[in-house]
PDB file of C-alpha atoms in Angstrom:
ATOM      1  CA  MET A   1      22.712  29.835 -60.874  1.00 42.00           C
ATOM      2  CA  ALA A   2      25.641  32.026 -59.915  1.00 53.00           C
ATOM      3  CA  ASP A   3      26.854  32.073 -56.328  1.00 88.00           C
ATOM      4  CA  VAL A   4      25.300  35.214 -54.868  1.00 93.00           C
ATOM      5  CA  LEU A   5      27.701  35.670 -51.935  1.00 95.00           C
ATOM      6  CA  PRO A   6      30.565  37.310 -53.921  1.00 96.00           C
ATOM      7  CA  LEU A   7      27.996  39.778 -55.315  1.00 96.00           C
ATOM      8  CA  VAL A   8      26.640  40.424 -51.812  1.00 97.00           C
ATOM      9  CA  GLU A   9      30.125  41.025 -50.417  1.00 97.00           C
ATOM     10  CA  ALA A  10      30.910  43.400 -53.300  1.00 97.00           C
ATOM     11  CA  ARG A  11      27.717  45.371 -52.559  1.00 97.00           C
ATOM     12  CA  LEU A  12      28.658  45.620 -48.857  1.00 97.00           C
ATOM     13  CA  VAL A  13      32.183  46.803 -49.707  1.00 97.00           C
ATOM     14  CA  THR A  14      30.810  49.379 -52.172  1.00 96.00           C
ATOM     15  CA  ALA A  15      28.421  50.758 -49.549  1.00 96.00           C
ATOM     16  CA  LEU A  16      30.511  50.437 -46.377  1.00 97.00           C
ATOM     17  CA  GLY A  17      34.170  50.225 -47.470  1.00 96.00           C
ATOM     18  CA  GLU A  18      36.607  47.400 -46.845  1.00 97.00           C
ATOM     19  CA  PRO A  19      35.873  45.311 -43.734  1.00 97.00           C
ATOM     20  CA  ASP A  20      38.509  45.571 -41.015  1.00 95.00           C
ATOM     21  CA  ALA A  21      37.630  42.176 -39.506  1.00 94.00           C
ATOM     22  CA  ARG A  22      35.599  39.069 -40.252  1.00 93.00           C
ATOM     23  CA  ALA A  23      34.579  35.944 -38.407  1.00 91.00           C
ATOM     24  CA  ALA A  24      32.862  32.769 -39.566  1.00 90.00           C
ATOM     25  CA  VAL A  25      30.416  30.571 -37.681  1.00 86.00           C
ATOM     26  CA  THR A  26      28.990  27.245 -38.806  1.00 84.00           C
ATOM     27  CA  PHE A  27      26.099  25.579 -37.028  1.00 79.00           C
ATOM     28  CA  LEU A  28      25.377  21.876 -37.428  1.00 75.00           C
ATOM     29  CA  GLY A  29      23.279  21.336 -40.535  1.00 73.00           C
ATOM     30  CA  THR A  30      23.588  24.903 -41.843  1.00 76.00           C
ATOM     31  CA  ASP A  31      25.722  26.822 -44.285  1.00 82.00           C
ATOM     32  CA  ARG A  32      28.607  28.899 -42.989  1.00 88.00           C
ATOM     33  CA  VAL A  33      27.738  32.457 -41.960  1.00 93.00           C
ATOM     34  CA  GLU A  34      30.354  35.189 -41.842  1.00 95.00           C
ATOM     35  CA  VAL A  35      30.057  38.473 -39.993  1.00 96.00           C
ATOM     36  CA  LEU A  36      32.032  41.378 -41.443  1.00 97.00           C
ATOM     37  CA  ARG A  37      32.968  44.448 -39.389  1.00 97.00           C
ATOM     38  CA  PHE A  38      33.213  47.900 -40.945  1.00 97.00           C
ATOM     39  CA  GLN A  39      34.516  50.936 -39.043  1.00 96.00           C
ATOM     40  CA  GLU A  40      33.461  54.434 -40.099  1.00 93.00           C
ATOM     41  CA  GLY A  41      34.409  57.207 -37.676  1.00 93.00           C
ATOM     42  CA  ASP A  42      32.783  56.421 -34.332  1.00 95.00           C
ATOM     43  CA  ILE A  43      30.313  53.950 -35.884  1.00 96.00           C
ATOM     44  CA  VAL A  44      31.033  50.251 -36.254  1.00 97.00           C
ATOM     45  CA  ARG A  45      28.797  48.201 -38.521  1.00 97.00           C
ATOM     46  CA  TYR A  46      28.421  44.435 -38.469  1.00 97.00           C
ATOM     47  CA  ALA A  47      26.999  42.758 -41.576  1.00 97.00           C
ATOM     48  CA  THR A  48      26.206  39.098 -42.105  1.00 97.00           C
ATOM     49  CA  LEU A  49      27.375  37.274 -45.221  1.00 96.00           C
ATOM     50  CA  GLY A  50      25.831  33.899 -45.955  1.00 94.00           C
ATOM     51  CA  MET A  51      22.180  34.279 -45.030  1.00 94.00           C
ATOM     52  CA  SER A  52      21.331  35.189 -48.641  1.00 94.00           C
ATOM     53  CA  ALA A  53      23.007  32.099 -50.162  1.00 91.00           C
ATOM     54  CA  ARG A  54      19.588  30.436 -50.168  1.00 89.00           C
ATOM     55  CA  PRO A  55      16.133  31.989 -50.328  1.00 92.00           C
ATOM     56  CA  MET A  56      14.111  31.999 -47.136  1.00 90.00           C
ATOM     57  CA  ALA A  57      11.277  29.491 -47.355  1.00 81.00           C
ATOM     58  CA  ASP A  58       7.721  29.815 -46.138  1.00 70.00           C
ATOM     59  CA  PRO A  59       7.620  27.587 -43.055  1.00 64.00           C
ATOM     60  CA  THR A  60       4.260  26.161 -44.214  1.00 66.00           C
ATOM     61  CA  ALA A  61       5.645  25.066 -47.602  1.00 67.00           C
ATOM     62  CA  VAL A  62       6.024  21.313 -48.047  1.00 65.00           C
ATOM     63  CA  ILE A  63       9.156  21.723 -50.174  1.00 70.00           C
ATOM     64  CA  ALA A  64      11.431  24.768 -50.079  1.00 66.00           C
ATOM     65  CA  ASP A  65      12.021  26.385 -53.479  1.00 69.00           C
ATOM     66  CA  PRO A  66      15.795  26.380 -54.097  1.00 71.00           C
ATOM     67  CA  VAL A  67      15.662  29.531 -56.266  1.00 78.00           C
ATOM     68  CA  ALA A  68      12.601  31.717 -55.604  1.00 78.00           C
ATOM     69  CA  GLY A  69      11.925  33.423 -52.296  1.00 85.00           C
ATOM     70  CA  PRO A  70      13.155  36.388 -50.292  1.00 93.00           C
ATOM     71  CA  ARG A  71      16.879  36.762 -49.590  1.00 95.00           C
ATOM     72  CA  ALA A  72      18.449  39.005 -46.974  1.00 97.00           C
ATOM     73  CA  GLU A  73      21.511  39.890 -44.939  1.00 97.00           C
ATOM     74  CA  LEU A  74      21.511  41.662 -41.565  1.00 98.00           C
ATOM     75  CA  VAL A  75      23.284  44.925 -40.670  1.00 98.00           C
ATOM     76  CA  LEU A  76      23.793  46.240 -37.132  1.00 97.00           C
ATOM     77  CA  SER A  77      25.260  49.722 -36.494  1.00 97.00           C
ATOM     78  CA  VAL A  78      26.532  50.821 -33.057  1.00 97.00           C
ATOM     79  CA  ARG A  79      28.772  53.503 -31.611  1.00 96.00           C
ATOM     80  CA  SER A  80      32.245  52.121 -31.025  1.00 92.00           C
ATOM     81  CA  GLY A  81      34.274  52.325 -27.838  1.00 88.00           C
ATOM     82  CA  LEU A  82      31.314  52.277 -25.420  1.00 88.00           C
ATOM     83  CA  ALA A  83      30.927  48.490 -25.009  1.00 90.00           C
ATOM     84  CA  ASP A  84      32.528  45.217 -26.133  1.00 93.00           C
ATOM     85  CA  THR A  85      30.229  45.003 -29.142  1.00 93.00           C
ATOM     86  CA  ASP A  86      32.557  42.686 -31.104  1.00 93.00           C
ATOM     87  CA  LYS A  87      31.036  39.852 -29.059  1.00 93.00           C
ATOM     88  CA  VAL A  88      27.846  40.371 -31.114  1.00 94.00           C
ATOM     89  CA  LEU A  89      29.363  38.217 -33.881  1.00 92.00           C
ATOM     90  CA  ARG A  90      27.945  34.921 -32.642  1.00 91.00           C
ATOM     91  CA  PRO A  91      24.428  36.273 -31.857  1.00 94.00           C
ATOM     92  CA  LEU A  92      24.325  37.865 -35.330  1.00 95.00           C
ATOM     93  CA  ALA A  93      25.354  34.580 -36.929  1.00 93.00           C
ATOM     94  CA  VAL A  94      22.603  32.817 -34.936  1.00 91.00           C
ATOM     95  CA  LEU A  95      20.036  35.308 -36.260  1.00 94.00           C
ATOM     96  CA  ALA A  96      21.341  34.922 -39.820  1.00 94.00           C
ATOM     97  CA  ALA A  97      21.071  31.125 -39.563  1.00 91.00           C
ATOM     98  CA  SER A  98      17.500  31.246 -38.209  1.00 89.00           C
ATOM     99  CA  PRO A  99      15.838  30.915 -41.655  1.00 89.00           C
ATOM    100  CA  GLN A 100      17.686  27.609 -42.214  1.00 84.00           C
ATOM    101  CA  VAL A 101      17.432  26.355 -38.641  1.00 82.00           C
ATOM    102  CA  GLU A 102      13.920  27.466 -37.703  1.00 84.00           C
ATOM    103  CA  GLY A 103      12.330  28.009 -41.107  1.00 83.00           C
ATOM    104  CA  VAL A 104      11.482  31.649 -40.417  1.00 85.00           C
ATOM    105  CA  VAL A 105      11.253  34.392 -43.022  1.00 90.00           C
ATOM    106  CA  VAL A 106      13.017  37.473 -41.672  1.00 94.00           C
ATOM    107  CA  ALA A 107      11.205  40.620 -42.793  1.00 94.00           C
ATOM    108  CA  PRO A 108      10.848  44.267 -41.709  1.00 96.00           C
ATOM    109  CA  GLY A 109       8.795  44.636 -38.539  1.00 96.00           C
ATOM    110  CA  ALA A 110       9.852  41.261 -37.147  1.00 95.00           C
ATOM    111  CA  SER A 111      11.416  40.763 -33.738  1.00 95.00           C
ATOM    112  CA  LEU A 112      14.370  38.408 -33.421  1.00 94.00           C
ATOM    113  CA  ASP A 113      15.497  37.254 -29.979  1.00 94.00           C
ATOM    114  CA  VAL A 114      18.739  35.473 -29.101  1.00 92.00           C
ATOM    115  CA  GLY A 115      17.749  34.836 -25.482  1.00 92.00           C
ATOM    116  CA  GLU A 116      20.919  36.376 -24.061  1.00 94.00           C
ATOM    117  CA  PRO A 117      22.605  39.800 -24.165  1.00 96.00           C
ATOM    118  CA  LEU A 118      23.797  40.722 -27.665  1.00 96.00           C
ATOM    119  CA  TRP A 119      27.235  41.474 -26.149  1.00 95.00           C
ATOM    120  CA  PRO A 120      28.579  41.394 -22.557  1.00 94.00           C
ATOM    121  CA  GLY A 121      26.539  43.723 -20.361  1.00 93.00           C
ATOM    122  CA  ALA A 122      24.170  44.681 -23.191  1.00 95.00           C
ATOM    123  CA  PRO A 123      20.655  45.709 -22.115  1.00 95.00           C
ATOM    124  CA  PHE A 124      19.364  44.059 -25.326  1.00 96.00           C
ATOM    125  CA  THR A 125      18.507  40.424 -26.080  1.00 95.00           C
ATOM    126  CA  SER A 126      16.477  41.089 -29.208  1.00 96.00           C
ATOM    127  CA  VAL A 127      16.371  43.285 -32.282  1.00 97.00           C
ATOM    128  CA  LEU A 128      13.695  44.883 -34.418  1.00 97.00           C
ATOM    129  CA  VAL A 129      14.160  44.322 -38.155  1.00 97.00           C
ATOM    130  CA  ALA A 130      13.888  47.710 -39.895  1.00 96.00           C
ATOM    131  CA  GLU A 131      13.139  48.637 -43.508  1.00 95.00           C
ATOM    132  CA  PRO A 132      15.983  48.064 -46.009  1.00 94.00           C
ATOM    133  CA  GLY A 133      17.345  50.422 -48.629  1.00 83.00           C
ATOM    134  CA  GLY A 134      18.842  53.220 -46.571  1.00 86.00           C
ATOM    135  CA  LEU A 135      22.410  52.214 -45.834  1.00 91.00           C
ATOM    136  CA  VAL A 136      22.948  49.434 -48.384  1.00 96.00           C
ATOM    137  CA  GLU A 137      20.806  49.273 -51.517  1.00 95.00           C
ATOM    138  CA  ASP A 138      19.050  46.041 -52.476  1.00 96.00           C
ATOM    139  CA  LEU A 139      21.101  43.785 -54.742  1.00 95.00           C
ATOM    140  CA  GLU A 140      19.146  42.790 -57.849  1.00 95.00           C
ATOM    141  CA  LEU A 141      19.716  39.198 -59.007  1.00 93.00           C
ATOM    142  CA  ASP A 142      18.848  37.381 -62.228  1.00 90.00           C
ATOM    143  CA  GLU A 143      15.236  36.208 -62.541  1.00 87.00           C
ATOM    144  CA  PRO A 144      13.606  34.241 -60.987  1.00 88.00           C
ATOM    145  CA  MET A 145      15.746  35.057 -57.922  1.00 90.00           C
ATOM    146  CA  GLU A 146      14.471  37.870 -55.710  1.00 92.00           C
ATOM    147  CA  PRO A 147      16.806  40.735 -54.732  1.00 95.00           C
ATOM    148  CA  VAL A 148      18.986  40.506 -51.649  1.00 96.00           C
ATOM    149  CA  ARG A 149      17.739  43.011 -49.065  1.00 97.00           C
ATOM    150  CA  PHE A 150      20.087  44.391 -46.407  1.00 98.00           C
ATOM    151  CA  LEU A 151      17.966  44.615 -43.263  1.00 98.00           C
ATOM    152  CA  PRO A 152      19.035  47.011 -40.499  1.00 97.00           C
ATOM    153  CA  LEU A 153      18.715  45.662 -36.963  1.00 98.00           C
ATOM    154  CA  LEU A 154      17.636  47.941 -34.096  1.00 97.00           C
ATOM    155  CA  PRO A 155      18.470  46.560 -30.622  1.00 97.00           C
ATOM    156  CA  MET A 156      15.504  46.378 -28.232  1.00 97.00           C
ATOM    157  CA  THR A 157      15.405  46.095 -24.456  1.00 96.00           C
ATOM    158  CA  PRO A 158      13.062  43.398 -23.061  1.00 95.00           C
ATOM    159  CA  ASN A 159      10.541  46.119 -22.108  1.00 95.00           C
ATOM    160  CA  GLU A 160      10.634  47.573 -25.640  1.00 96.00           C
ATOM    161  CA  ALA A 161      10.206  44.099 -27.152  1.00 96.00           C
ATOM    162  CA  ALA A 162       7.177  43.434 -24.933  1.00 95.00           C
ATOM    163  CA  TRP A 163       5.700  46.853 -25.794  1.00 94.00           C
ATOM    164  CA  LYS A 164       6.279  46.204 -29.498  1.00 96.00           C
ATOM    165  CA  ARG A 165       4.369  42.904 -29.293  1.00 95.00           C
ATOM    166  CA  VAL A 166       1.320  44.813 -28.050  1.00 95.00           C
ATOM    167  CA  HIS A 167       1.546  48.055 -30.039  1.00 96.00           C
ATOM    168  CA  GLY A 168       3.501  47.049 -33.169  1.00 95.00           C
ATOM    169  CA  ALA A 169       6.818  47.913 -34.769  1.00 96.00           C
ATOM    170  CA  GLN A 170       5.651  51.230 -36.242  1.00 96.00           C
ATOM    171  CA  GLU A 171       4.496  52.530 -32.854  1.00 95.00           C
ATOM    172  CA  LEU A 172       7.805  51.581 -31.227  1.00 96.00           C
ATOM    173  CA  GLN A 173       9.803  53.288 -33.975  1.00 95.00           C
ATOM    174  CA  GLU A 174       7.674  56.424 -33.619  1.00 95.00           C
ATOM    175  CA  ARG A 175       8.249  56.349 -29.845  1.00 95.00           C
ATOM    176  CA  TRP A 176      12.015  56.138 -30.413  1.00 96.00           C
ATOM    177  CA  LEU A 177      11.860  59.002 -32.898  1.00 95.00           C
ATOM    178  CA  THR A 178       9.746  61.350 -30.767  1.00 95.00           C
ATOM    179  CA  ARG A 179      11.943  60.726 -27.710  1.00 94.00           C
ATOM    180  CA  GLY A 180      15.180  61.273 -29.682  1.00 94.00           C
ATOM    181  CA  THR A 181      16.491  57.793 -28.836  1.00 95.00           C
ATOM    182  CA  ASP A 182      20.052  57.128 -30.025  1.00 96.00           C
ATOM    183  CA  LEU A 183      19.541  53.588 -31.335  1.00 96.00           C
ATOM    184  CA  ARG A 184      23.259  53.230 -32.052  1.00 96.00           C
ATOM    185  CA  ARG A 185      24.271  53.761 -28.426  1.00 96.00           C
ATOM    186  CA  PRO A 186      25.169  50.287 -27.109  1.00 95.00           C
ATOM    187  CA  THR A 187      24.578  51.294 -23.465  1.00 94.00           C
ATOM    188  CA  ARG A 188      21.245  53.103 -23.861  1.00 94.00           C
ATOM    189  CA  THR A 189      18.338  52.409 -21.562  1.00 93.00           C
ATOM    190  CA  SER A 190      14.770  51.607 -22.559  1.00 93.00           C
ATOM    191  CA  VAL A 191      12.749  54.444 -24.042  1.00 91.00           C
ATOM    192  CA  ALA A 192       9.891  55.723 -21.853  1.00 87.00           C
ATOM    193  CA  LEU A 193       6.878  53.560 -22.643  1.00 82.00           C
ATOM    194  CA  ASP A 194       4.180  55.233 -20.510  1.00 76.00           C
TER     195      ASP A 194
END
């Protein structure tokens, strides 16, 4: 099987342009995860590279399939210049390593929590995984490998995360939409949840 990471990086570059920075993190017992930074106007995007090297395995499976299974990378978009968002590199790498470390399958609608602010002073410790296909198209791979999906991450305040657990991801996204919430603003407050 061909190494998928060069193909993934090429897809990111095609969709987002050349990265202006990159950092690598390796956790004990896991593959290396890189986080690439792309600047476009007043938006900075952070994309993981490495999560899709292996398929995510069903945590109930006795043996993980080395070829078949969902593959993904994570993409976070924020407005630049409002906070020290470059410190999100390590939390993003932690989230990207979670399928290997914790055996989770990251999919749209899921909540991922790092247990600390995503960057210094951030009101967010978790993210909502959104639907792929908008910013970066899925990357088709040779059968029997599943496509690599580029999953947008939407930062959530602790109150929003708690509300989402009760009402669901769709309800939270509708609440954000109806209230005109700027999900890219790194200093935003929680949406009204009354």
